[in-house]
mmCIF file of C-alpha atoms in Angstrom:
data_model
loop_
_atom_site.group_PDB
_atom_site.id
_atom_site.type_symbol
_atom_site.label_atom_id
_atom_site.label_comp_id
_atom_site.label_asym_id
_atom_site.label_seq_id
_atom_site.Cartn_x
_atom_site.Cartn_y
_atom_site.Cartn_z
ATOM 1 C CA UNK A 1 -110.176 65.654 67.152
ATOM 2 C CA UNK A 2 -109.174 67.920 68.708
ATOM 3 C CA UNK A 3 -106.250 66.064 70.820
ATOM 4 C CA UNK A 4 -105.461 64.534 67.969
ATOM 5 C CA UNK A 5 -105.065 67.295 65.934
ATOM 6 C CA UNK A 6 -102.576 68.981 68.670
ATOM 7 C CA UNK A 7 -100.468 65.714 68.833
ATOM 8 C CA UNK A 8 -99.931 65.557 64.891
ATOM 9 C CA UNK A 9 -98.855 69.444 65.174
ATOM 10 C CA UNK A 10 -96.430 68.775 68.361
ATOM 11 C CA UNK A 11 -94.974 65.527 65.628
ATOM 12 C CA UNK A 12 -94.254 67.715 62.891
ATOM 13 C CA UNK A 13 -92.850 70.018 64.478
ATOM 14 C CA UNK A 14 -89.897 67.818 66.247
ATOM 15 C CA UNK A 15 -89.271 65.982 62.735
ATOM 16 C CA UNK A 16 -88.987 69.206 61.615
ATOM 17 C CA UNK A 17 -86.782 70.470 63.991
ATOM 18 C CA UNK A 18 -84.365 67.330 64.387
ATOM 19 C CA UNK A 19 -83.827 68.164 60.193
ATOM 20 C CA UNK A 20 -82.685 71.544 61.051
ATOM 21 C CA UNK A 21 -80.124 70.302 63.680
ATOM 22 C CA UNK A 22 -78.841 66.900 60.516
ATOM 23 C CA UNK A 23 -78.596 70.358 58.454
ATOM 24 C CA UNK A 24 -76.993 71.976 60.742
ATOM 25 C CA UNK A 25 -74.398 69.405 61.156
ATOM 26 C CA UNK A 26 -74.137 68.058 57.597
ATOM 27 C CA UNK A 27 -73.304 71.660 57.074
ATOM 28 C CA UNK A 28 -71.357 72.488 59.628
ATOM 29 C CA UNK A 29 -68.404 68.846 59.280
ATOM 30 C CA UNK A 30 -68.930 70.876 55.397
ATOM 31 C CA UNK A 31 -64.855 71.988 53.992
ATOM 32 C CA UNK A 32 -64.555 75.480 53.754
ATOM 33 C CA UNK A 33 -64.149 74.635 49.420
ATOM 34 C CA UNK A 34 -67.517 73.323 49.309
ATOM 35 C CA UNK A 35 -65.642 69.782 48.410
ATOM 36 C CA UNK A 36 -66.961 66.587 50.159
ATOM 37 C CA UNK A 37 -64.379 64.953 52.526
ATOM 38 C CA UNK A 38 -62.007 62.539 50.757
ATOM 39 C CA UNK A 39 -62.061 58.677 51.814
ATOM 40 C CA UNK A 40 -58.510 57.896 53.735
ATOM 41 C CA UNK A 41 -56.392 55.739 52.030
ATOM 42 C CA UNK A 42 -55.341 52.015 52.986
ATOM 43 C CA UNK A 43 -52.164 51.954 54.099
ATOM 44 C CA UNK A 44 -51.045 49.261 52.085
ATOM 45 C CA UNK A 45 -51.811 51.100 48.656
ATOM 46 C CA UNK A 46 -49.260 53.791 50.094
ATOM 47 C CA UNK A 47 -46.799 51.270 50.476
ATOM 48 C CA UNK A 48 -47.937 50.041 46.902
ATOM 49 C CA UNK A 49 -47.435 53.240 45.199
ATOM 50 C CA UNK A 50 -43.580 54.729 47.090
ATOM 51 C CA UNK A 51 -42.391 51.317 46.173
ATOM 52 C CA UNK A 52 -43.776 51.521 42.623
ATOM 53 C CA UNK A 53 -42.647 55.277 42.441
ATOM 54 C CA UNK A 54 -38.754 54.114 43.863
ATOM 55 C CA UNK A 55 -38.869 51.421 40.960
ATOM 56 C CA UNK A 56 -39.475 53.845 38.019
ATOM 57 C CA UNK A 57 -37.009 56.597 39.363
ATOM 58 C CA UNK A 58 -33.992 54.457 39.224
ATOM 59 C CA UNK A 59 -35.112 53.206 36.049
ATOM 60 C CA UNK A 60 -34.950 56.185 34.832
ATOM 61 C CA UNK A 61 -32.061 57.057 36.292
ATOM 62 C CA UNK A 62 -30.245 53.902 34.705
ATOM 63 C CA UNK A 63 -31.483 54.891 31.464
ATOM 64 C CA UNK A 64 -30.108 58.461 31.598
ATOM 65 C CA UNK A 65 -27.113 57.011 32.734
ATOM 66 C CA UNK A 66 -26.942 54.419 30.182
ATOM 67 C CA UNK A 67 -28.311 56.759 27.082
ATOM 68 C CA UNK A 68 -25.089 58.872 28.051
ATOM 69 C CA UNK A 69 -22.237 55.807 27.988
ATOM 70 C CA UNK A 70 -23.409 55.056 24.710
ATOM 71 C CA UNK A 71 -23.410 58.139 23.029
ATOM 72 C CA UNK A 72 -19.480 58.795 24.978
ATOM 73 C CA UNK A 73 -18.849 54.794 24.050
ATOM 74 C CA UNK A 74 -19.703 55.730 20.653
ATOM 75 C CA UNK A 75 -16.515 58.642 20.200
ATOM 76 C CA UNK A 76 -14.330 55.726 22.085
ATOM 77 C CA UNK A 77 -14.984 53.081 19.885
ATOM 78 C CA UNK A 78 -14.467 56.084 16.724
ATOM 79 C CA UNK A 79 -10.578 57.463 18.192
ATOM 80 C CA UNK A 80 -9.598 53.181 19.104
ATOM 81 C CA UNK A 81 -10.734 52.311 15.298
ATOM 82 C CA UNK A 82 -9.034 56.134 13.357
ATOM 83 C CA UNK A 83 -6.321 55.333 15.727
ATOM 84 C CA UNK A 84 -5.865 51.325 15.166
ATOM 85 C CA UNK A 85 -6.288 53.062 11.406
ATOM 86 C CA UNK A 86 -3.122 55.259 10.845
ATOM 87 C CA UNK A 87 -1.196 52.089 13.269
ATOM 88 C CA UNK A 88 -1.989 50.080 9.953
ATOM 89 C CA UNK A 89 -0.938 52.238 8.026
ATOM 90 C CA UNK A 90 2.247 53.550 9.576
ATOM 91 C CA UNK A 91 3.166 49.464 9.621
ATOM 92 C CA UNK A 92 2.354 49.205 5.532
ATOM 93 C CA UNK A 93 3.936 52.205 4.698
ATOM 94 C CA UNK A 94 7.634 51.538 7.652
ATOM 95 C CA UNK A 95 7.307 47.834 5.396
ATOM 96 C CA UNK A 96 7.325 49.300 1.695
ATOM 97 C CA UNK A 97 10.298 51.519 2.683
ATOM 98 C CA UNK A 98 12.286 48.674 3.882
ATOM 99 C CA UNK A 99 11.577 46.497 0.914
ATOM 100 C CA UNK A 100 12.774 49.788 -1.478
ATOM 101 C CA UNK A 101 15.785 50.508 1.204
ATOM 102 C CA UNK A 102 16.597 46.791 0.961
ATOM 103 C CA UNK A 103 16.349 46.379 -2.367
ATOM 104 C CA UNK A 104 17.990 50.140 -3.581
ATOM 105 C CA UNK A 105 21.439 48.564 -1.696
ATOM 106 C CA UNK A 106 21.067 45.051 -3.170
ATOM 107 C CA UNK A 107 19.220 43.163 -0.613
ATOM 108 C CA UNK A 108 15.923 41.071 0.556
ATOM 109 C CA UNK A 109 13.951 42.728 3.384
ATOM 110 C CA UNK A 110 12.785 39.166 5.087
ATOM 111 C CA UNK A 111 9.696 40.681 7.035
ATOM 112 C CA UNK A 112 8.985 39.731 10.978
ATOM 113 C CA UNK A 113 8.130 36.050 10.398
ATOM 114 C CA UNK A 114 3.723 35.311 11.883
ATOM 115 C CA UNK A 115 2.704 35.158 14.406
ATOM 116 C CA UNK A 116 -1.071 33.848 14.112
ATOM 117 C CA UNK A 117 -2.385 31.524 11.981
ATOM 118 C CA UNK A 118 -6.176 30.312 10.748
ATOM 119 C CA UNK A 119 -6.709 26.111 10.878
ATOM 120 C CA UNK A 120 -9.242 25.108 8.573
ATOM 121 C CA UNK A 121 -10.257 21.372 9.502
ATOM 122 C CA UNK A 122 -11.186 20.066 5.768
ATOM 123 C CA UNK A 123 -11.804 16.431 6.878
ATOM 124 C CA UNK A 124 -14.004 14.830 9.599
ATOM 125 C CA UNK A 125 -13.504 11.952 12.418
ATOM 126 C CA UNK A 126 -13.250 8.754 9.913
ATOM 127 C CA UNK A 127 -9.638 7.399 9.829
ATOM 128 C CA UNK A 128 -8.322 10.189 13.053
ATOM 129 C CA UNK A 129 -5.337 8.796 14.701
ATOM 130 C CA UNK A 130 -6.124 9.056 18.873
ATOM 131 C CA UNK A 131 -3.288 11.548 18.969
ATOM 132 C CA UNK A 132 -4.180 13.517 16.019
ATOM 133 C CA UNK A 133 -8.192 14.333 16.909
ATOM 134 C CA UNK A 134 -7.052 15.202 20.497
ATOM 135 C CA UNK A 135 -4.404 18.071 19.256
ATOM 136 C CA UNK A 136 -7.613 18.715 17.126
ATOM 137 C CA UNK A 137 -9.837 19.344 20.280
ATOM 138 C CA UNK A 138 -7.554 21.293 21.752
ATOM 139 C CA UNK A 139 -7.403 23.743 19.091
ATOM 140 C CA UNK A 140 -11.690 23.102 19.008
ATOM 141 C CA UNK A 141 -11.774 21.984 15.808
ATOM 142 C CA UNK A 142 -14.674 19.387 16.200
ATOM 143 C CA UNK A 143 -16.220 19.851 13.347
ATOM 144 C CA UNK A 144 -15.667 19.424 9.842
ATOM 145 C CA UNK A 145 -14.929 23.399 8.093
ATOM 146 C CA UNK A 146 -14.422 24.988 11.499
ATOM 147 C CA UNK A 147 -12.000 27.261 11.802
ATOM 148 C CA UNK A 148 -10.274 29.168 14.752
ATOM 149 C CA UNK A 149 -7.469 31.656 14.943
ATOM 150 C CA UNK A 150 -3.967 29.968 16.815
ATOM 151 C CA UNK A 151 -0.629 31.643 18.365
ATOM 152 C CA UNK A 152 2.324 30.263 16.294
ATOM 153 C CA UNK A 153 5.270 29.308 19.069
ATOM 154 C CA UNK A 154 7.492 26.022 19.178
ATOM 155 C CA UNK A 155 4.365 24.419 20.424
ATOM 156 C CA UNK A 156 1.822 25.154 18.758
ATOM 157 C CA UNK A 157 3.929 24.460 15.478
ATOM 158 C CA UNK A 158 4.978 20.603 16.455
ATOM 159 C CA UNK A 159 0.730 19.986 16.610
ATOM 160 C CA UNK A 160 -0.098 21.765 13.619
ATOM 161 C CA UNK A 161 2.289 19.392 11.493
ATOM 162 C CA UNK A 162 0.990 16.499 13.573
ATOM 163 C CA UNK A 163 -2.791 17.043 11.787
ATOM 164 C CA UNK A 164 -2.131 18.481 8.761
ATOM 165 C CA UNK A 165 -3.831 15.624 6.706
ATOM 166 C CA UNK A 166 -6.509 16.945 8.881
ATOM 167 C CA UNK A 167 -6.409 20.613 8.360
ATOM 168 C CA UNK A 168 -5.495 23.519 5.848
ATOM 169 C CA UNK A 169 -3.298 26.795 8.216
ATOM 170 C CA UNK A 170 -1.944 29.488 6.880
ATOM 171 C CA UNK A 171 -1.648 33.934 7.317
ATOM 172 C CA UNK A 172 -4.953 35.469 7.446
ATOM 173 C CA UNK A 173 -4.800 39.388 6.691
ATOM 174 C CA UNK A 174 -6.466 42.315 8.262
ATOM 175 C CA UNK A 175 -9.566 41.941 6.485
ATOM 176 C CA UNK A 176 -10.147 37.958 6.896
ATOM 177 C CA UNK A 177 -10.289 38.461 10.335
ATOM 178 C CA UNK A 178 -12.519 41.485 10.005
ATOM 179 C CA UNK A 179 -14.674 39.402 7.348
ATOM 180 C CA UNK A 180 -14.626 36.715 9.784
ATOM 181 C CA UNK A 181 -15.574 38.164 13.264
ATOM 182 C CA UNK A 182 -18.392 40.611 11.399
ATOM 183 C CA UNK A 183 -19.718 37.837 9.029
ATOM 184 C CA UNK A 184 -19.383 34.906 10.893
ATOM 185 C CA UNK A 185 -18.324 35.998 14.779
ATOM 186 C CA UNK A 186 -20.463 34.959 17.868
ATOM 187 C CA UNK A 187 -19.773 34.995 21.619
ATOM 188 C CA UNK A 188 -19.151 32.417 24.242
ATOM 189 C CA UNK A 189 -21.445 33.912 27.266
ATOM 190 C CA UNK A 190 -22.468 31.690 29.941
ATOM 191 C CA UNK A 191 -21.464 28.961 27.380
ATOM 192 C CA UNK A 192 -24.026 29.974 25.196
ATOM 193 C CA UNK A 193 -23.167 30.826 21.304
ATOM 194 C CA UNK A 194 -24.064 33.973 21.112
ATOM 195 C CA UNK A 195 -25.011 35.949 17.792
ATOM 196 C CA UNK A 196 -22.025 39.387 17.472
ATOM 197 C CA UNK A 197 -23.845 41.211 16.430
ATOM 198 C CA UNK A 198 -23.311 44.477 18.790
ATOM 199 C CA UNK A 199 -19.885 46.084 20.905
ATOM 200 C CA UNK A 200 -22.248 45.242 24.170
ATOM 201 C CA UNK A 201 -21.902 41.565 23.286
ATOM 202 C CA UNK A 202 -18.157 42.477 22.911
ATOM 203 C CA UNK A 203 -18.576 44.629 26.006
ATOM 204 C CA UNK A 204 -19.488 42.253 28.447
ATOM 205 C CA UNK A 205 -17.591 39.382 27.509
ATOM 206 C CA UNK A 206 -14.044 40.686 27.572
ATOM 207 C CA UNK A 207 -15.089 43.825 29.493
ATOM 208 C CA UNK A 208 -14.079 42.649 32.484
ATOM 209 C CA UNK A 209 -11.087 40.450 31.351
ATOM 210 C CA UNK A 210 -8.884 42.353 30.182
ATOM 211 C CA UNK A 211 -9.601 45.285 31.875
ATOM 212 C CA UNK A 212 -11.302 47.587 29.418
ATOM 213 C CA UNK A 213 -8.808 46.320 26.782
ATOM 214 C CA UNK A 214 -10.523 45.118 24.647
ATOM 215 C CA UNK A 215 -14.363 46.236 24.575
ATOM 216 C CA UNK A 216 -15.266 46.922 20.488
ATOM 217 C CA UNK A 217 -15.427 45.081 17.326
ATOM 218 C CA UNK A 218 -12.098 46.908 16.708
ATOM 219 C CA UNK A 219 -10.432 46.751 19.435
ATOM 220 C CA UNK A 220 -11.164 42.438 19.255
ATOM 221 C CA UNK A 221 -9.360 42.828 15.522
ATOM 222 C CA UNK A 222 -6.161 45.036 16.767
ATOM 223 C CA UNK A 223 -5.646 42.127 19.115
ATOM 224 C CA UNK A 224 -6.417 39.414 17.173
ATOM 225 C CA UNK A 225 -4.071 40.190 14.512
ATOM 226 C CA UNK A 226 -1.687 41.869 16.422
ATOM 227 C CA UNK A 227 -1.329 38.821 19.110
ATOM 228 C CA UNK A 228 -1.784 41.269 21.781
ATOM 229 C CA UNK A 229 -1.067 40.857 25.954
ATOM 230 C CA UNK A 230 -4.996 39.261 26.071
ATOM 231 C CA UNK A 231 -4.528 37.642 22.264
ATOM 232 C CA UNK A 232 -5.690 34.054 25.059
ATOM 233 C CA UNK A 233 -9.104 35.757 26.761
ATOM 234 C CA UNK A 234 -9.984 37.445 22.758
ATOM 235 C CA UNK A 235 -9.346 34.226 21.734
ATOM 236 C CA UNK A 236 -11.044 32.039 24.029
ATOM 237 C CA UNK A 237 -13.567 34.198 24.137
ATOM 238 C CA UNK A 238 -14.573 33.392 20.775
ATOM 239 C CA UNK A 239 -16.867 30.251 19.368
ATOM 240 C CA UNK A 240 -15.394 28.653 16.691
ATOM 241 C CA UNK A 241 -15.483 29.858 12.999
ATOM 242 C CA UNK A 242 -18.299 27.483 11.053
ATOM 243 C CA UNK A 243 -17.432 28.099 7.187
ATOM 244 C CA UNK A 244 -19.480 26.182 4.603
ATOM 245 C CA UNK A 245 -18.067 23.716 1.461
ATOM 246 C CA UNK A 246 -16.421 25.866 -0.435
ATOM 247 C CA UNK A 247 -17.624 27.443 -4.166
ATOM 248 C CA UNK A 248 -16.958 25.334 -6.270
ATOM 249 C CA UNK A 249 -15.832 22.463 -4.067
ATOM 250 C CA UNK A 250 -12.425 20.214 -3.845
ATOM 251 C CA UNK A 251 -11.277 18.308 -5.837
ATOM 252 C CA UNK A 252 -11.859 14.304 -4.600
ATOM 253 C CA UNK A 253 -8.810 13.091 -6.376
ATOM 254 C CA UNK A 254 -6.527 16.015 -4.745
ATOM 255 C CA UNK A 255 -8.018 17.042 -1.566
ATOM 256 C CA UNK A 256 -5.604 14.641 0.807
ATOM 257 C CA UNK A 257 -2.740 15.597 -0.661
ATOM 258 C CA UNK A 258 -0.577 18.088 0.632
ATOM 259 C CA UNK A 259 -0.941 21.791 -0.733
ATOM 260 C CA UNK A 260 2.460 21.754 -1.497
ATOM 261 C CA UNK A 261 1.331 18.423 -4.126
ATOM 262 C CA UNK A 262 -1.356 20.483 -5.518
ATOM 263 C CA UNK A 263 -4.223 19.174 -2.756
ATOM 264 C CA UNK A 264 -5.417 20.905 -0.220
ATOM 265 C CA UNK A 265 -4.104 20.167 2.865
ATOM 266 C CA UNK A 266 -1.563 21.452 5.298
ATOM 267 C CA UNK A 267 0.275 25.206 5.265
ATOM 268 C CA UNK A 268 -0.819 27.273 2.365
ATOM 269 C CA UNK A 269 0.215 30.325 3.138
ATOM 270 C CA UNK A 270 -1.683 33.510 2.319
ATOM 271 C CA UNK A 271 -3.688 31.168 0.027
ATOM 272 C CA UNK A 272 -5.837 31.016 3.264
ATOM 273 C CA UNK A 273 -7.309 33.948 2.308
ATOM 274 C CA UNK A 274 -8.711 33.016 -0.744
ATOM 275 C CA UNK A 275 -9.743 29.782 0.303
ATOM 276 C CA UNK A 276 -11.693 31.037 3.244
ATOM 277 C CA UNK A 277 -13.334 34.165 0.922
ATOM 278 C CA UNK A 278 -14.673 31.017 -0.700
ATOM 279 C CA UNK A 279 -16.419 29.702 2.077
ATOM 280 C CA UNK A 280 -17.539 32.317 4.136
#
């Protein structure tokens, strides 16, 4: 029994010494703050975190740049609109002054010939001659009630006379051009028909092509009304306007007659604005 007690005591003392050594070792490895040591982060996670931070920084910088650009563009577009409005008013005042001066001198004032016409297709495909069909394709009038702007010159005047039985055309006012763009305006971007709901659509389609000359709706309207140097790019940028049947309709008896004979086809001068108002 004495040997058994002596062996038990030695094993107990040995286990106590082992426990104290383990506690001292753990205390030595513990940091000064009293917290357990953190696990090492894998290298793949570090790379992912760095990549995500880089993407977030780039997105934040781009958002700040876009916000600053949008704020600056609002001021630029407002200044352009005010400049164009002053130009329109000056032209109207000059025309009035010229008419008064001519009347005072016993003469007549003859304004400059219009450079822009609006062409509207009023007949379908039945009975259209091949040459007339080709001309309407060149004018992008492929469907009934389609409308496009055309610059007047010797060639286009001859083409219009060739398709007079199938279209009607006249000289649109600035208000008519604005109304068409705001209410029925669609852009052609990457061969897609995109509604012109914001200036960014115009800038993305015409900003580079026109070297920044056309960036907003005011620029586009001014370029079309004045038939400026970028008229071709601006006109091709616009999808052909899709108008509706005019309120009140066309007369079935006189629709095929020329406008001067009481019909609807052919040239109608300033009266085109009244027709467009009924078709928008």
